[in-house]
mmCIF file of C-alpha atoms and ligand atoms in Angstrom:
data_model
loop_
_atom_site.group_PDB
_atom_site.id
_atom_site.type_symbol
_atom_site.label_atom_id
_atom_site.label_comp_id
_atom_site.label_asym_id
_atom_site.label_seq_id
_atom_site.Cartn_x
_atom_site.Cartn_y
_atom_site.Cartn_z
ATOM 1 C CA MET H 1 -47.780 -10.965 37.263
ATOM 2 C CA LYS H 2 -49.561 -12.707 40.140
ATOM 3 C CA LYS H 3 -49.837 -16.506 40.115
ATOM 4 C CA ILE H 4 -53.238 -17.639 38.814
ATOM 5 C CA GLN H 5 -55.161 -19.388 41.602
ATOM 6 C CA ILE H 6 -58.290 -21.524 41.396
ATOM 7 C CA SER H 7 -60.974 -21.309 44.091
ATOM 8 C CA PRO H 8 -63.519 -24.051 43.318
ATOM 9 C CA SER H 9 -67.043 -23.278 44.504
ATOM 10 C CA ILE H 10 -68.569 -26.094 46.571
ATOM 11 C CA LEU H 11 -71.996 -24.825 45.499
ATOM 12 C CA SER H 12 -71.739 -27.345 42.643
ATOM 13 C CA ALA H 13 -70.399 -30.161 44.849
ATOM 14 C CA ASP H 14 -72.398 -33.185 46.012
ATOM 15 C CA PHE H 15 -73.831 -31.726 49.236
ATOM 16 C CA SER H 16 -74.350 -35.234 50.627
ATOM 17 C CA GLN H 17 -70.561 -35.784 50.416
ATOM 18 C CA LEU H 18 -69.167 -32.323 51.190
ATOM 19 C CA GLY H 19 -66.233 -33.573 53.278
ATOM 20 C CA ASN H 20 -65.110 -35.978 50.565
ATOM 21 C CA GLU H 21 -65.704 -33.373 47.851
ATOM 22 C CA ILE H 22 -63.342 -30.965 49.617
ATOM 23 C CA LYS H 23 -60.739 -33.739 49.809
ATOM 24 C CA ARG H 24 -61.143 -34.286 46.032
ATOM 25 C CA LEU H 25 -60.597 -30.576 45.445
ATOM 26 C CA GLU H 26 -57.497 -30.598 47.619
ATOM 27 C CA GLU H 27 -56.080 -33.634 45.791
ATOM 28 C CA GLY H 28 -57.029 -32.025 42.476
ATOM 29 C CA GLY H 29 -54.814 -29.009 43.145
ATOM 30 C CA ALA H 30 -57.301 -26.364 44.321
ATOM 31 C CA ASP H 31 -55.588 -23.299 45.787
ATOM 32 C CA MET H 32 -58.468 -22.538 48.152
ATOM 33 C CA ILE H 33 -62.130 -23.485 48.675
ATOM 34 C CA HIS H 34 -64.844 -21.013 47.628
ATOM 35 C CA VAL H 35 -67.791 -21.298 50.011
ATOM 36 C CA ASP H 36 -70.956 -19.611 48.729
ATOM 37 C CA VAL H 37 -73.023 -18.634 51.766
ATOM 38 C CA MET H 38 -76.561 -17.600 50.858
ATOM 39 C CA ASP H 39 -79.354 -16.507 53.203
ATOM 40 C CA GLY H 40 -82.472 -16.588 51.015
ATOM 41 C CA HIS H 41 -82.795 -12.831 51.609
ATOM 42 C CA PHE H 42 -79.850 -11.082 49.940
ATOM 43 C CA VAL H 43 -80.102 -13.742 47.210
ATOM 44 C CA PRO H 44 -83.050 -16.071 46.415
ATOM 45 C CA ASN H 45 -81.228 -19.210 47.584
ATOM 46 C CA LEU H 46 -80.198 -20.707 50.929
ATOM 47 C CA THR H 47 -77.035 -22.786 51.378
ATOM 48 C CA ILE H 48 -74.802 -23.356 54.413
ATOM 49 C CA GLY H 49 -73.809 -21.513 57.601
ATOM 50 C CA PRO H 50 -71.102 -21.486 60.298
ATOM 51 C CA PRO H 51 -71.679 -25.012 61.737
ATOM 52 C CA VAL H 52 -71.112 -26.670 58.344
ATOM 53 C CA ILE H 53 -68.082 -24.497 57.591
ATOM 54 C CA LYS H 54 -66.624 -25.374 61.007
ATOM 55 C CA ALA H 55 -67.060 -29.100 60.331
ATOM 56 C CA LEU H 56 -65.530 -28.875 56.842
ATOM 57 C CA LYS H 57 -62.616 -26.701 57.935
ATOM 58 C CA LYS H 58 -61.533 -29.360 60.459
ATOM 59 C CA ASN H 59 -60.728 -31.752 57.601
ATOM 60 C CA SER H 60 -59.011 -29.366 55.218
ATOM 61 C CA SER H 61 -55.702 -27.539 55.196
ATOM 62 C CA LEU H 62 -56.841 -25.244 52.367
ATOM 63 C CA LEU H 63 -57.837 -21.602 52.836
ATOM 64 C CA PHE H 64 -61.607 -21.087 53.009
ATOM 65 C CA ASP H 65 -62.588 -18.250 50.666
ATOM 66 C CA VAL H 66 -66.014 -17.447 52.131
ATOM 67 C CA HIS H 67 -68.383 -15.423 49.945
ATOM 68 C CA LEU H 68 -71.115 -13.994 52.190
ATOM 69 C CA MET H 69 -74.243 -13.339 50.121
ATOM 70 C CA ILE H 70 -76.165 -12.432 53.252
ATOM 71 C CA SER H 71 -77.702 -9.231 54.593
ATOM 72 C CA PRO H 72 -77.477 -7.603 57.008
ATOM 73 C CA VAL H 73 -73.962 -9.034 57.065
ATOM 74 C CA HIS H 74 -72.120 -7.040 59.787
ATOM 75 C CA LYS H 75 -73.495 -8.914 62.802
ATOM 76 C CA TYR H 76 -72.558 -12.311 61.277
ATOM 77 C CA ILE H 77 -68.911 -11.589 60.448
ATOM 78 C CA GLN H 78 -67.658 -12.823 63.839
ATOM 79 C CA ALA H 79 -69.476 -16.173 63.486
ATOM 80 C CA TYR H 80 -67.936 -16.895 60.064
ATOM 81 C CA SER H 81 -64.527 -15.900 61.331
ATOM 82 C CA GLU H 82 -64.851 -18.295 64.295
ATOM 83 C CA ALA H 83 -66.128 -21.047 61.979
ATOM 84 C CA GLY H 84 -62.827 -20.892 60.108
ATOM 85 C CA ALA H 85 -63.217 -18.482 57.187
ATOM 86 C CA ASP H 86 -59.795 -17.226 56.047
ATOM 87 C CA ILE H 87 -61.058 -14.730 53.488
ATOM 88 C CA ILE H 88 -64.373 -13.041 54.255
ATOM 89 C CA THR H 89 -65.975 -11.374 51.251
ATOM 90 C CA ILE H 90 -69.030 -9.171 51.686
ATOM 91 C CA HIS H 91 -71.308 -7.201 49.364
ATOM 92 C CA PRO H 92 -71.394 -3.394 49.900
ATOM 93 C CA GLU H 93 -75.192 -3.432 49.546
ATOM 94 C CA ALA H 94 -75.388 -5.842 52.539
ATOM 95 C CA THR H 95 -74.013 -3.474 55.193
ATOM 96 C CA ASN H 96 -74.998 0.056 56.156
ATOM 97 C CA ASP H 97 -71.395 0.860 57.130
ATOM 98 C CA LEU H 98 -68.876 -0.738 54.738
ATOM 99 C CA LYS H 99 -65.915 0.884 56.480
ATOM 100 C CA LEU H 100 -66.972 -0.583 59.843
ATOM 101 C CA SER H 101 -67.499 -4.035 58.332
ATOM 102 C CA ILE H 102 -64.071 -3.942 56.675
ATOM 103 C CA LEU H 103 -62.475 -2.941 59.981
ATOM 104 C CA LYS H 104 -64.362 -5.722 61.794
ATOM 105 C CA ILE H 105 -62.934 -8.358 59.416
ATOM 106 C CA LYS H 106 -59.436 -6.885 59.737
ATOM 107 C CA ASP H 107 -59.710 -6.821 63.562
ATOM 108 C CA LEU H 108 -60.434 -10.551 63.364
ATOM 109 C CA LYS H 109 -57.164 -10.949 61.406
ATOM 110 C CA LYS H 110 -58.973 -12.280 58.347
ATOM 111 C CA LYS H 111 -58.485 -11.242 54.715
ATOM 112 C CA VAL H 112 -61.119 -8.782 53.516
ATOM 113 C CA GLY H 113 -62.919 -9.099 50.194
ATOM 114 C CA ILE H 114 -65.569 -6.877 48.657
ATOM 115 C CA SER H 115 -67.848 -8.328 45.981
ATOM 116 C CA LEU H 116 -69.356 -6.265 43.156
ATOM 117 C CA ASN H 117 -72.538 -7.513 41.504
ATOM 118 C CA PRO H 118 -72.642 -7.166 37.709
ATOM 119 C CA GLU H 119 -74.563 -3.901 37.822
ATOM 120 C CA THR H 120 -72.465 -2.324 40.619
ATOM 121 C CA GLY H 121 -69.663 0.004 39.524
ATOM 122 C CA VAL H 122 -66.111 0.142 40.868
ATOM 123 C CA ASN H 123 -66.674 3.719 42.058
ATOM 124 C CA ILE H 124 -68.486 2.725 45.236
ATOM 125 C CA ILE H 125 -65.433 0.895 46.581
ATOM 126 C CA LYS H 126 -62.605 3.093 45.248
ATOM 127 C CA GLU H 127 -61.966 4.690 48.654
ATOM 128 C CA PHE H 128 -61.534 1.258 50.297
ATOM 129 C CA LEU H 129 -59.184 -0.383 47.784
ATOM 130 C CA HIS H 130 -56.041 0.400 49.787
ATOM 131 C CA GLN H 131 -57.573 -1.331 52.866
ATOM 132 C CA ILE H 132 -58.783 -4.605 51.365
ATOM 133 C CA ASP H 133 -57.138 -7.818 50.182
ATOM 134 C CA LEU H 134 -59.476 -8.814 47.379
ATOM 135 C CA VAL H 135 -62.174 -7.588 45.001
ATOM 136 C CA LEU H 136 -64.621 -10.294 43.876
ATOM 137 C CA ILE H 137 -66.139 -9.422 40.515
ATOM 138 C CA MET H 138 -69.461 -11.250 39.979
ATOM 139 C CA SER H 139 -69.868 -12.381 36.381
ATOM 140 C CA VAL H 140 -73.393 -13.629 37.108
ATOM 141 C CA ASN H 141 -76.139 -12.304 39.332
ATOM 142 C CA PRO H 142 -75.472 -14.028 42.672
ATOM 143 C CA GLY H 143 -77.653 -16.877 43.890
ATOM 144 C CA PHE H 144 -77.065 -19.917 41.718
ATOM 145 C CA GLY H 145 -74.323 -21.909 40.023
ATOM 146 C CA GLY H 146 -74.482 -22.898 36.359
ATOM 147 C CA GLN H 147 -75.467 -19.463 35.032
ATOM 148 C CA LYS H 148 -74.206 -17.779 31.842
ATOM 149 C CA PHE H 149 -71.032 -15.661 32.038
ATOM 150 C CA MET H 150 -71.572 -11.895 31.642
ATOM 151 C CA PRO H 151 -68.536 -10.647 29.631
ATOM 152 C CA GLU H 152 -69.318 -6.970 30.249
ATOM 153 C CA VAL H 153 -67.899 -7.281 33.787
ATOM 154 C CA LEU H 154 -64.390 -7.735 32.311
ATOM 155 C CA GLU H 155 -64.306 -3.939 31.864
ATOM 156 C CA LYS H 156 -64.433 -3.572 35.668
ATOM 157 C CA ILE H 157 -61.420 -5.845 36.035
ATOM 158 C CA LYS H 158 -59.483 -3.701 33.541
ATOM 159 C CA GLU H 159 -60.553 -0.590 35.477
ATOM 160 C CA LEU H 160 -59.289 -2.124 38.744
ATOM 161 C CA LYS H 161 -55.964 -3.033 37.114
ATOM 162 C CA LYS H 162 -55.586 0.574 35.984
ATOM 163 C CA ILE H 163 -56.268 1.858 39.509
ATOM 164 C CA GLN H 164 -53.755 -0.632 40.937
ATOM 165 C CA LYS H 165 -51.070 0.741 38.612
ATOM 166 C CA GLU H 166 -51.969 4.421 39.156
ATOM 167 C CA LYS H 167 -52.131 4.153 42.948
ATOM 168 C CA ASN H 168 -49.577 1.376 43.335
ATOM 169 C CA ILE H 169 -51.936 -0.719 45.453
ATOM 170 C CA ASN H 170 -52.013 -4.462 45.539
ATOM 171 C CA PHE H 171 -55.156 -6.569 46.005
ATOM 172 C CA ASP H 172 -56.291 -9.821 44.414
ATOM 173 C CA ILE H 173 -58.917 -9.704 41.692
ATOM 174 C CA GLU H 174 -61.241 -12.702 41.808
ATOM 175 C CA ILE H 175 -64.006 -13.462 39.304
ATOM 176 C CA ASP H 176 -67.030 -15.594 40.107
ATOM 177 C CA GLY H 177 -69.763 -16.967 37.917
ATOM 178 C CA GLY H 178 -70.033 -18.938 34.682
ATOM 179 C CA ILE H 179 -66.267 -19.381 34.346
ATOM 180 C CA ASN H 180 -65.332 -22.015 31.741
ATOM 181 C CA PHE H 181 -62.281 -23.006 29.659
ATOM 182 C CA GLU H 182 -62.911 -20.256 27.094
ATOM 183 C CA ASN H 183 -63.775 -17.217 29.200
ATOM 184 C CA SER H 184 -61.146 -18.035 31.876
ATOM 185 C CA LYS H 185 -58.521 -16.804 29.378
ATOM 186 C CA LEU H 186 -60.406 -13.529 28.899
ATOM 187 C CA ALA H 187 -60.659 -13.083 32.668
ATOM 188 C CA ILE H 188 -56.932 -13.709 33.155
ATOM 189 C CA GLU H 189 -56.051 -11.369 30.269
ATOM 190 C CA ALA H 190 -58.258 -8.657 31.803
ATOM 191 C CA GLY H 191 -56.332 -9.025 35.070
ATOM 192 C CA ALA H 192 -58.119 -11.538 37.305
ATOM 193 C CA ASN H 193 -55.713 -13.699 39.307
ATOM 194 C CA ILE H 194 -58.222 -15.871 41.209
ATOM 195 C CA LEU H 195 -60.905 -17.802 39.308
ATOM 196 C CA VAL H 196 -63.980 -19.192 41.051
ATOM 197 C CA SER H 197 -65.635 -22.090 39.320
ATOM 198 C CA GLY H 198 -68.227 -24.645 40.352
ATOM 199 C CA THR H 199 -69.948 -26.188 37.347
ATOM 200 C CA THR H 200 -66.871 -26.336 35.079
ATOM 201 C CA ILE H 201 -64.701 -27.932 37.756
ATOM 202 C CA PHE H 202 -67.218 -30.503 39.005
ATOM 203 C CA LYS H 203 -69.034 -31.322 35.758
ATOM 204 C CA SER H 204 -66.550 -31.040 32.831
ATOM 205 C CA ASN H 205 -64.418 -33.954 31.542
ATOM 206 C CA ASP H 206 -66.485 -36.491 33.540
ATOM 207 C CA GLY H 207 -65.710 -34.588 36.728
ATOM 208 C CA ASP H 208 -61.915 -34.889 36.394
ATOM 209 C CA ILE H 209 -61.176 -32.151 38.931
ATOM 210 C CA LYS H 210 -57.390 -32.172 38.474
ATOM 211 C CA LYS H 211 -57.688 -31.831 34.689
ATOM 212 C CA ASN H 212 -60.346 -29.107 34.968
ATOM 213 C CA ILE H 213 -58.295 -27.060 37.420
ATOM 214 C CA GLU H 214 -55.224 -27.318 35.161
ATOM 215 C CA LEU H 215 -57.229 -26.345 32.070
ATOM 216 C CA LEU H 216 -58.645 -23.276 33.836
ATOM 217 C CA LYS H 217 -55.157 -22.062 34.757
ATOM 218 C CA LEU H 218 -53.907 -22.195 31.158
ATOM 219 C CA LYS H 219 -53.432 -18.715 29.720
HETATM 220 C C1 DX5 L 301 -73.302 -17.342 42.540
HETATM 221 C C2 DX5 L 301 -72.159 -18.192 42.976
HETATM 222 C C3 DX5 L 301 -71.631 -18.911 41.746
HETATM 223 C C4 DX5 L 301 -70.662 -19.991 42.031
HETATM 224 C C5 DX5 L 301 -69.936 -20.422 40.760
HETATM 225 O O1 DX5 L 301 -73.841 -16.677 43.602
HETATM 226 O O2 DX5 L 301 -71.151 -17.392 43.598
HETATM 227 O O3 DX5 L 301 -71.045 -17.950 40.905
HETATM 228 O O4 DX5 L 301 -69.780 -19.578 42.965
HETATM 229 O O5 DX5 L 301 -70.858 -21.084 40.012
HETATM 230 P P1 DX5 L 301 -70.571 -21.611 38.514
HETATM 231 O O6 DX5 L 301 -69.093 -21.784 38.332
HETATM 232 O O7 DX5 L 301 -71.324 -22.899 38.446
HETATM 233 O O8 DX5 L 301 -71.119 -20.543 37.628
HETATM 234 ZN ZN1 ZN L 302 -69.289 -17.057 45.064
#
């Protein structure tokens, strides 16, 4: 059983204090930092790009789990790698050659993640599962924090677990969107080992990050 890790999303952080917010996450026991990059084209929101990631990475020893909700994504992979992304997760719909984009990330010696939107089935990535490090299951439609969890995506996690067993392949299963203290247990039971959370971590229990991270890890 893989160790449960928490990857807080800075989308819900105080953007006027991002450096300090990352320090708070580090002190609160975060396992990595989830950076939601949005381009206003692939998703109807616009957040941060390579210069901000580069500045934040300088002050943190944590892994940067960078979720690229941008398209076309292939030509930007290099820039996010150079900015300091440790895990680069892309959406299959955002590249016209998923195999090439996976190879590009691997050539840059970064971990490769593929993200599936709620309506996208596991089938489209089955052939790549042996090559990647992580599958990011979206439990909301990408674009905004604070949305309602979509429990139907848990079936995809169970399907991925089954494939892992049948083919004896090992990749992390990360879930992102609307995660709270109730549904985190369902996600872990289904087989997720990395939980992304923004709202619950920054807003619950008067913003007690350490407490919120611990509560999310409880099975
Ligand atoms: C959506 C984002 C969010 C974010 C988590 O595109 O990826 O899922 O990371 O947001 P919360 O935890 O506030 O739902
Ligand atoms: Zn995300």
